[in-house]
PDB file of C-alpha atoms in Angstrom:
ATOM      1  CA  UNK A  18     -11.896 -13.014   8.721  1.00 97.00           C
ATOM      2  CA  UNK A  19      -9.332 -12.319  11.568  1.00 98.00           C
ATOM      3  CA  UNK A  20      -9.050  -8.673  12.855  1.00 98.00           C
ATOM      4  CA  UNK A  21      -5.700  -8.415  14.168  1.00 98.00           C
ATOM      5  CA  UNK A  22      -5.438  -5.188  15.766  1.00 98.00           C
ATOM      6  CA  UNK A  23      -3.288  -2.204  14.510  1.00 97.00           C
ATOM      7  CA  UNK A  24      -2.833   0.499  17.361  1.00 96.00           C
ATOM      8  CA  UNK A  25       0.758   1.269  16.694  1.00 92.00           C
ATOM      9  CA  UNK A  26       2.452  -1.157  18.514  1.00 89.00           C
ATOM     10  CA  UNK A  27       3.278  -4.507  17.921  1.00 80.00           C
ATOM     11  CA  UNK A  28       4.623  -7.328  15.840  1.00 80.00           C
ATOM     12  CA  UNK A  29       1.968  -7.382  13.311  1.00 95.00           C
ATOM     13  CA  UNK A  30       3.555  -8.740  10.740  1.00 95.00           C
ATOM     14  CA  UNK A  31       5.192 -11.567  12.013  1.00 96.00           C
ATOM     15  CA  UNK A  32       1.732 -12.604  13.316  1.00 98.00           C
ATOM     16  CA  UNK A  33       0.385 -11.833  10.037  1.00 98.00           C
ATOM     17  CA  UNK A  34       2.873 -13.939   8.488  1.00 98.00           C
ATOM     18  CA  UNK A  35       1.927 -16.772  11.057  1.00 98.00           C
ATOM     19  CA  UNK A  36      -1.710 -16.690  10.286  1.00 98.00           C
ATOM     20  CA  UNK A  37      -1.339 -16.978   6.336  1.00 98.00           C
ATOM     21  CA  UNK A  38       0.901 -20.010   6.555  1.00 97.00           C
ATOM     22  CA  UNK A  39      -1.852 -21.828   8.670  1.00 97.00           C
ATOM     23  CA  UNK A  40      -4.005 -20.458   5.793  1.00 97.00           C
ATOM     24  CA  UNK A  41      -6.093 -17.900   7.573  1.00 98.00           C
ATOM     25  CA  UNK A  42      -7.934 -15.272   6.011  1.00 97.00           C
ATOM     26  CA  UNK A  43      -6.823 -12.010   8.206  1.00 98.00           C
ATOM     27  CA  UNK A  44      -6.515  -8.340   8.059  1.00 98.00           C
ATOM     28  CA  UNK A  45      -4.366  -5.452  10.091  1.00 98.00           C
ATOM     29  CA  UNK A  46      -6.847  -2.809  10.901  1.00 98.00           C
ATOM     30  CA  UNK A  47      -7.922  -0.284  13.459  1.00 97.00           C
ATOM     31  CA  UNK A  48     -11.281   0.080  11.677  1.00 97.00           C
ATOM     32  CA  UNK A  49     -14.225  -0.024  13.917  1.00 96.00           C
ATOM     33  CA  UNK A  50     -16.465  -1.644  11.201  1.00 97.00           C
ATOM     34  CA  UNK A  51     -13.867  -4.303   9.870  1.00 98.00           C
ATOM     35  CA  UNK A  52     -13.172  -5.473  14.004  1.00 98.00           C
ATOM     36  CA  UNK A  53     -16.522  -5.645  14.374  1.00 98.00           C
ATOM     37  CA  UNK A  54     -18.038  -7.578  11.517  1.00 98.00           C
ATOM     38  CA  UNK A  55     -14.394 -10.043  11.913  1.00 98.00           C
ATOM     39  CA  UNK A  56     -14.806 -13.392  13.098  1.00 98.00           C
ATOM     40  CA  UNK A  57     -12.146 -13.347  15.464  1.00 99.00           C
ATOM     41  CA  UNK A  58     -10.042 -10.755  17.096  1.00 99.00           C
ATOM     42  CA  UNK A  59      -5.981 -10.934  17.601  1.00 99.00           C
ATOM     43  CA  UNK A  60      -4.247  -8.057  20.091  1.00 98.00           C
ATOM     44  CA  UNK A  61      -0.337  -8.522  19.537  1.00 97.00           C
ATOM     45  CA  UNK A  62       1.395  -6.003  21.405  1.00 91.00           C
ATOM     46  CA  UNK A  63       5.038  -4.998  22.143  1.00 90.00           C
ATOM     47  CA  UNK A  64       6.412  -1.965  23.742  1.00 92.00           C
ATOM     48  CA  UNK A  65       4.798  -0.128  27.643  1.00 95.00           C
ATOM     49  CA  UNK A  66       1.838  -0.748  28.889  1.00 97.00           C
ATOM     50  CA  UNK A  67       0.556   2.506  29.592  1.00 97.00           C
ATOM     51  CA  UNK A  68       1.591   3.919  25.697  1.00 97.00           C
ATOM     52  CA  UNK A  69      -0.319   0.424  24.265  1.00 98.00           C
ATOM     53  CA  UNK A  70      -3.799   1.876  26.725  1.00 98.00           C
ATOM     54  CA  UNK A  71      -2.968   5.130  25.594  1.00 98.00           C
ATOM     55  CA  UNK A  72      -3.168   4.450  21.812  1.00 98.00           C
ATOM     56  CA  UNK A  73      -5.915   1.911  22.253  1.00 98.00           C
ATOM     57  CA  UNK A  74      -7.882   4.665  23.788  1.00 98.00           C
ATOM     58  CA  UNK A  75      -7.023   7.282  21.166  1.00 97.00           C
ATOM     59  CA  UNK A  76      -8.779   4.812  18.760  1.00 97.00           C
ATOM     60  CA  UNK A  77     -11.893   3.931  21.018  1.00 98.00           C
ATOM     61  CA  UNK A  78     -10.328   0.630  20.473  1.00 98.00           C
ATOM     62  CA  UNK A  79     -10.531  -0.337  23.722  1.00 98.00           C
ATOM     63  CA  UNK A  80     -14.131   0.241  23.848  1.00 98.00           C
ATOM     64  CA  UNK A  81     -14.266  -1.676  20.739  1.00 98.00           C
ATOM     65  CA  UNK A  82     -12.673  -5.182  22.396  1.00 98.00           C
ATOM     66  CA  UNK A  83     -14.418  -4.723  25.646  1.00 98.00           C
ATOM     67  CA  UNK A  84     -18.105  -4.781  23.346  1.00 98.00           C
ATOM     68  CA  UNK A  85     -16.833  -7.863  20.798  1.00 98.00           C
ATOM     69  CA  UNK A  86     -15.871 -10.311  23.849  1.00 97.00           C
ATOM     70  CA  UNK A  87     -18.749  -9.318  25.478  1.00 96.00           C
ATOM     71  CA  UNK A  88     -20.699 -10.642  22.905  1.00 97.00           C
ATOM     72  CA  UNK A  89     -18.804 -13.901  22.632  1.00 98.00           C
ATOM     73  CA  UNK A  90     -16.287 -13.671  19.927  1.00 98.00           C
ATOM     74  CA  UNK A  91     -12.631 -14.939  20.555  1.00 99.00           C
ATOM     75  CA  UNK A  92     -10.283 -12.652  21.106  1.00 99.00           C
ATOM     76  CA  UNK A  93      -6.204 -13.769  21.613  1.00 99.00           C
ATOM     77  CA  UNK A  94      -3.951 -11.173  23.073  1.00 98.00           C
ATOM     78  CA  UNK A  95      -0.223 -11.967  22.748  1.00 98.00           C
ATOM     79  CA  UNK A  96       2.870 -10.868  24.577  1.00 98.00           C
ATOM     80  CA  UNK A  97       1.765  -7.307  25.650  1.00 98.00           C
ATOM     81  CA  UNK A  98      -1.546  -8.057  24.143  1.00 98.00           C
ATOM     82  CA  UNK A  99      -2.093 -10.521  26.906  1.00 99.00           C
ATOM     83  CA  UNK A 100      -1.217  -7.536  29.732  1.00 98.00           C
ATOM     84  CA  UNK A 101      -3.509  -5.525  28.160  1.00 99.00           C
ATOM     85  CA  UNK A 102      -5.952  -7.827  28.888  1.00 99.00           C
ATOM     86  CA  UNK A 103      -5.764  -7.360  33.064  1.00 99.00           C
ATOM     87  CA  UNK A 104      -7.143  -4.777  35.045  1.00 98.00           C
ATOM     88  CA  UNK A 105      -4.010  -2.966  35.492  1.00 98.00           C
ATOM     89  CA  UNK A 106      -0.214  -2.606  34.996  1.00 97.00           C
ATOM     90  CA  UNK A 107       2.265  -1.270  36.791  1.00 95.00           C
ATOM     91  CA  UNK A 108       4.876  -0.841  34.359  1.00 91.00           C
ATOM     92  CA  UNK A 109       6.889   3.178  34.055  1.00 89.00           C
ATOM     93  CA  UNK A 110       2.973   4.550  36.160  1.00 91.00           C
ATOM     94  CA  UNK A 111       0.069   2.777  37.497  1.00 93.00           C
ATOM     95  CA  UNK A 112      -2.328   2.012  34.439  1.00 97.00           C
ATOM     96  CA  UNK A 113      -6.078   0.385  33.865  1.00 98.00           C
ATOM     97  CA  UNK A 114      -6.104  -2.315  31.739  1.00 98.00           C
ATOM     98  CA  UNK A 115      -9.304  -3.272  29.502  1.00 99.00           C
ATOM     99  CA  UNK A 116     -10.056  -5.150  32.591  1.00 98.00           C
ATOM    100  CA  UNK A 117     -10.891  -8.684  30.700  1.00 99.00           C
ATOM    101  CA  UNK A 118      -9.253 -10.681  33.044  1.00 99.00           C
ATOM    102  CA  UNK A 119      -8.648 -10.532  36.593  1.00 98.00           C
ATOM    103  CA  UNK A 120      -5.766  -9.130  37.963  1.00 98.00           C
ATOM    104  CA  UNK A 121      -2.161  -6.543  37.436  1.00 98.00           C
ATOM    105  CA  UNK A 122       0.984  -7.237  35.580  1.00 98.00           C
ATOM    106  CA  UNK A 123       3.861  -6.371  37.820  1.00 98.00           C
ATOM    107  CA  UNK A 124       7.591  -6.353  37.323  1.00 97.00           C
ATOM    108  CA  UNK A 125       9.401  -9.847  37.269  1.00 96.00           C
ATOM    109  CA  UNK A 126      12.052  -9.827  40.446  1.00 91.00           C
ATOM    110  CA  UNK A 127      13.969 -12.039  42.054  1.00 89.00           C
ATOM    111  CA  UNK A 128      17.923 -13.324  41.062  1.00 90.00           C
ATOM    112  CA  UNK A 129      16.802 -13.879  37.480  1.00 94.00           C
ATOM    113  CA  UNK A 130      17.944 -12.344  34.208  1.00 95.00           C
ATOM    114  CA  UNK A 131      15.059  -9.644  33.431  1.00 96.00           C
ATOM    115  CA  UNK A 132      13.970  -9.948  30.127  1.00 96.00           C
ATOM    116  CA  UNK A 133      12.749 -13.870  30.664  1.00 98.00           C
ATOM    117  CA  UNK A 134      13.846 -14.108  26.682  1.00 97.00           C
ATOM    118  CA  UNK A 135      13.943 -17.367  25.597  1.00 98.00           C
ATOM    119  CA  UNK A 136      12.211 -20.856  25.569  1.00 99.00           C
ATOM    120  CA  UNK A 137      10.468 -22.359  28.362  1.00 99.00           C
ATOM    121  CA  UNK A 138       8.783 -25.013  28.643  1.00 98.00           C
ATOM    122  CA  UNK A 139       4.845 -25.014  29.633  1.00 99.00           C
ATOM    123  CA  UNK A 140       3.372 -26.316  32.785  1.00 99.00           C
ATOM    124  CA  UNK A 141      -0.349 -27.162  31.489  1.00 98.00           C
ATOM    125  CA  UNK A 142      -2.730 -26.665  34.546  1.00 98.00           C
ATOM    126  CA  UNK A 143      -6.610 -26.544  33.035  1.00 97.00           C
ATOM    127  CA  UNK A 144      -7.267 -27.214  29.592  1.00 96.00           C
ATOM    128  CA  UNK A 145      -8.898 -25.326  27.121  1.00 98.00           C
ATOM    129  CA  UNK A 146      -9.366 -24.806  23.951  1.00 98.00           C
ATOM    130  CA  UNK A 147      -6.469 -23.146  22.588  1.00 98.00           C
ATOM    131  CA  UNK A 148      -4.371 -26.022  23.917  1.00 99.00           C
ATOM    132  CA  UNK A 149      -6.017 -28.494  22.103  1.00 98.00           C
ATOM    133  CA  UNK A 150      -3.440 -31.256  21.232  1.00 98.00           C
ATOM    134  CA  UNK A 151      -0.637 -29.219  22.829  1.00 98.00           C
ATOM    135  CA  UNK A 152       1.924 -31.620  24.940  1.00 98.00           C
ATOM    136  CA  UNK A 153       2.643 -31.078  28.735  1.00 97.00           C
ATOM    137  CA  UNK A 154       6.158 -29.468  28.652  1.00 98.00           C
ATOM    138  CA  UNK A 155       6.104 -27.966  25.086  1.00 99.00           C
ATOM    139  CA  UNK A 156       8.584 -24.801  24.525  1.00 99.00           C
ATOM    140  CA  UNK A 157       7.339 -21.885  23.677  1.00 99.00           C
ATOM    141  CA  UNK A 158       9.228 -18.537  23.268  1.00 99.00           C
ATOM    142  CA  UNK A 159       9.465 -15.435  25.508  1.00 98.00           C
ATOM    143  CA  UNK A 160      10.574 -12.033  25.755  1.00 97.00           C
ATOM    144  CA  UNK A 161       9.180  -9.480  28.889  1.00 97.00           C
ATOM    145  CA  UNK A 162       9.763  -8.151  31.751  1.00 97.00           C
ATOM    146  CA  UNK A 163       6.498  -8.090  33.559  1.00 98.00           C
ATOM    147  CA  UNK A 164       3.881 -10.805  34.346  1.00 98.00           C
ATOM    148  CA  UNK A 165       0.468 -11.254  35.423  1.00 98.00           C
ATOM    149  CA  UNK A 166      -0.481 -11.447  38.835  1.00 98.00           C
ATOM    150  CA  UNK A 167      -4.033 -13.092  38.927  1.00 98.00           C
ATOM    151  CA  UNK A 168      -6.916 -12.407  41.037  1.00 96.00           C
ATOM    152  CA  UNK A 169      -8.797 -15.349  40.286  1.00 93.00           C
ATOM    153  CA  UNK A 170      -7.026 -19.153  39.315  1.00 93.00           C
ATOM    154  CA  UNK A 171      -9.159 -20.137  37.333  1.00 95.00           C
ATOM    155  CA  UNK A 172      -8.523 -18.257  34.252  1.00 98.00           C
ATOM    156  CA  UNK A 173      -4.682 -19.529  34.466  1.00 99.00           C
ATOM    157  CA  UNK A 174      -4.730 -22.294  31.620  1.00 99.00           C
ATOM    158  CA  UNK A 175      -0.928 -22.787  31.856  1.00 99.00           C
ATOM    159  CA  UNK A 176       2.481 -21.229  33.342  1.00 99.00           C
ATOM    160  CA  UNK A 177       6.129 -21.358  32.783  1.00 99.00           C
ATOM    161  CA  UNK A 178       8.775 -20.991  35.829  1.00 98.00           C
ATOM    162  CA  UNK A 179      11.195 -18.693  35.375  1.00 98.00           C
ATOM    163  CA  UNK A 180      13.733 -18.318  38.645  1.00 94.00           C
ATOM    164  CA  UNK A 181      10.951 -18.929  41.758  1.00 93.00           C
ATOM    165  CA  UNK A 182       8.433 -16.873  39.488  1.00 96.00           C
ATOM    166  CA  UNK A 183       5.409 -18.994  38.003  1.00 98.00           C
ATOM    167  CA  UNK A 184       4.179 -16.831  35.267  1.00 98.00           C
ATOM    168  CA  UNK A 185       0.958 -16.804  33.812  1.00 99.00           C
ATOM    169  CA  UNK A 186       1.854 -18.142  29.997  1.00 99.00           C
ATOM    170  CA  UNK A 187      -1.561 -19.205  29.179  1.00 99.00           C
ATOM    171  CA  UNK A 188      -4.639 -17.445  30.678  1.00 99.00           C
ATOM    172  CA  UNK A 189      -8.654 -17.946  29.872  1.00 98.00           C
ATOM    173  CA  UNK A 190     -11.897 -15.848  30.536  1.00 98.00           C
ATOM    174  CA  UNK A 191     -15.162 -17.408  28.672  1.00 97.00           C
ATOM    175  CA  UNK A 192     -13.961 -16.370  24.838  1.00 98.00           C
ATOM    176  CA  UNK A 193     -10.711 -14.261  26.084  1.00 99.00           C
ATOM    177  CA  UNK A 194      -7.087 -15.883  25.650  1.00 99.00           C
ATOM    178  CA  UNK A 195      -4.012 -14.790  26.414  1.00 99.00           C
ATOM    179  CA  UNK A 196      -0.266 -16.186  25.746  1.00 99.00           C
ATOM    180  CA  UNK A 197       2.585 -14.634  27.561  1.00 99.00           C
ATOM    181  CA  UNK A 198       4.990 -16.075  24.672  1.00 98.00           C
ATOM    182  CA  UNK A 199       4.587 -15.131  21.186  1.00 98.00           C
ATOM    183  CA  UNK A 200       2.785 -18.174  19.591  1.00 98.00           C
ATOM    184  CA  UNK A 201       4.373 -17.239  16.247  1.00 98.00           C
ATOM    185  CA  UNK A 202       7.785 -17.794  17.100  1.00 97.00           C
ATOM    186  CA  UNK A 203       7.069 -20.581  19.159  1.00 98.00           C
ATOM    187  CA  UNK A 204       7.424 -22.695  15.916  1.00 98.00           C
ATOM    188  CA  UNK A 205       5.240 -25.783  15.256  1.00 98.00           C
ATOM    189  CA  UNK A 206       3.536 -25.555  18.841  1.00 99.00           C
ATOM    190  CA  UNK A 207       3.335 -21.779  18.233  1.00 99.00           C
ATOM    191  CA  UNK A 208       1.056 -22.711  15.155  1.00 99.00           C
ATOM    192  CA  UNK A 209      -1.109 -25.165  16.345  1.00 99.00           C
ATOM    193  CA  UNK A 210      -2.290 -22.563  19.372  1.00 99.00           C
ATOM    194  CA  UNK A 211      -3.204 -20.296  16.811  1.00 99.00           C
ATOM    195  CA  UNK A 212      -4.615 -22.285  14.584  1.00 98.00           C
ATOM    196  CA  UNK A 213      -6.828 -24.011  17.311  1.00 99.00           C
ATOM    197  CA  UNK A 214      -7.785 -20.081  18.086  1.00 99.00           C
ATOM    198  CA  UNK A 215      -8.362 -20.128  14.329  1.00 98.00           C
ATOM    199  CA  UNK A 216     -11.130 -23.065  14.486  1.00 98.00           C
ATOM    200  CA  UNK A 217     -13.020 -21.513  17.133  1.00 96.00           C
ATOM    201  CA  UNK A 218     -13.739 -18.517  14.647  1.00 95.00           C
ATOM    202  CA  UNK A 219     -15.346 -20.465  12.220  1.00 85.00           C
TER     203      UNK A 219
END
């Protein structure tokens, strides 16, 4: 079964909805127990940065996802879920991240229209496993206003340019994923990333 994760923010039911049409058993919890004994883990995620690691902390969640990708099971965080995933954020105060992948989301700049809401297309620069059968230049869709800086490049799996900003829109650590775009609004390439996340679970 899929844990996705239920800390009070996020678009957990449009995931939700996006995992039972591929035909994925799944569950919205915050249950210790129930993430733990899941197969895979989902961390969808819209809203601040600091209020998502504030909740997540208030639930020893955090705790909880640092312990499970330790140990090797997949883990997918999506939009904000993704930012959680870095060592830090800048957005409203300086926050720690879970600290899963290298690096700090910082505020988009430039002459560009902040959100990046939209599609864009994605620039495919490692493969792995979530991208399994996914075409070079596929659109997928976005909505933020901060990105990931990374430390290290080669947990970036794909970006998308937006202005003279590459942004992260794909990243990879061992078992830890991350899409910038929301995979389940992303339509039929939206799918197949989560349902080859889906495979590696079983």
């Amino acid at each position: 079964m899929i844990c996705i994760v239920d800390y009070g923010m996020g678009n957990l039911k449009s995931v939700q909805k996006a995992l039972d049409y591929i035909g994925a058993d799944n569950k919205i919890t915050s249950d210790e127990c129930e993430i733990k004994n899941s197969s895979g883990i989902i961390l969808p995620g819209v809203g601040a940065f600091p209020e998502a690691m504030k909740n997540l902390r208030k639930r020893n969640l955090d705790k909880i996802l640092k312990e499970e990708s330790e140990r090797g099971k997949p883990l997918i965080g999506i939009c904000l879920g993704m930012q959680l995933l870095f060592d830090a954020g800048e957005e409203i105060e300086e926050c720690e991240g879970l600290g899963l992948i290298w690096g700090k989301i910082v505020k988009l700049h430039g002459d560009i229209k902040i959100p990046h809401m939209g599609w864009n297309n994605l620039i495919i620069d490692r493969q792995c496993e979530i991208l399994k059968g996914i075409p070079e230049n596929s659109y997928v869709y976005f909505v933020h206003s901060y990105y990931g800086k990374l430390k290290f490049g080669g947990d970036l799996s794909a970006h998308s340019v937006y202005g003279e900003v590459d942004i992260p829109a794909v990243v990879n650590r061992g078992s830890v994923y991350g899409t910038q775009f929301h995979p389940e609004k992303s339509g039929s390439v939206g799918m197949r990333i989560l349902k080859n996340f889906i495979d590696m679970t079983v």
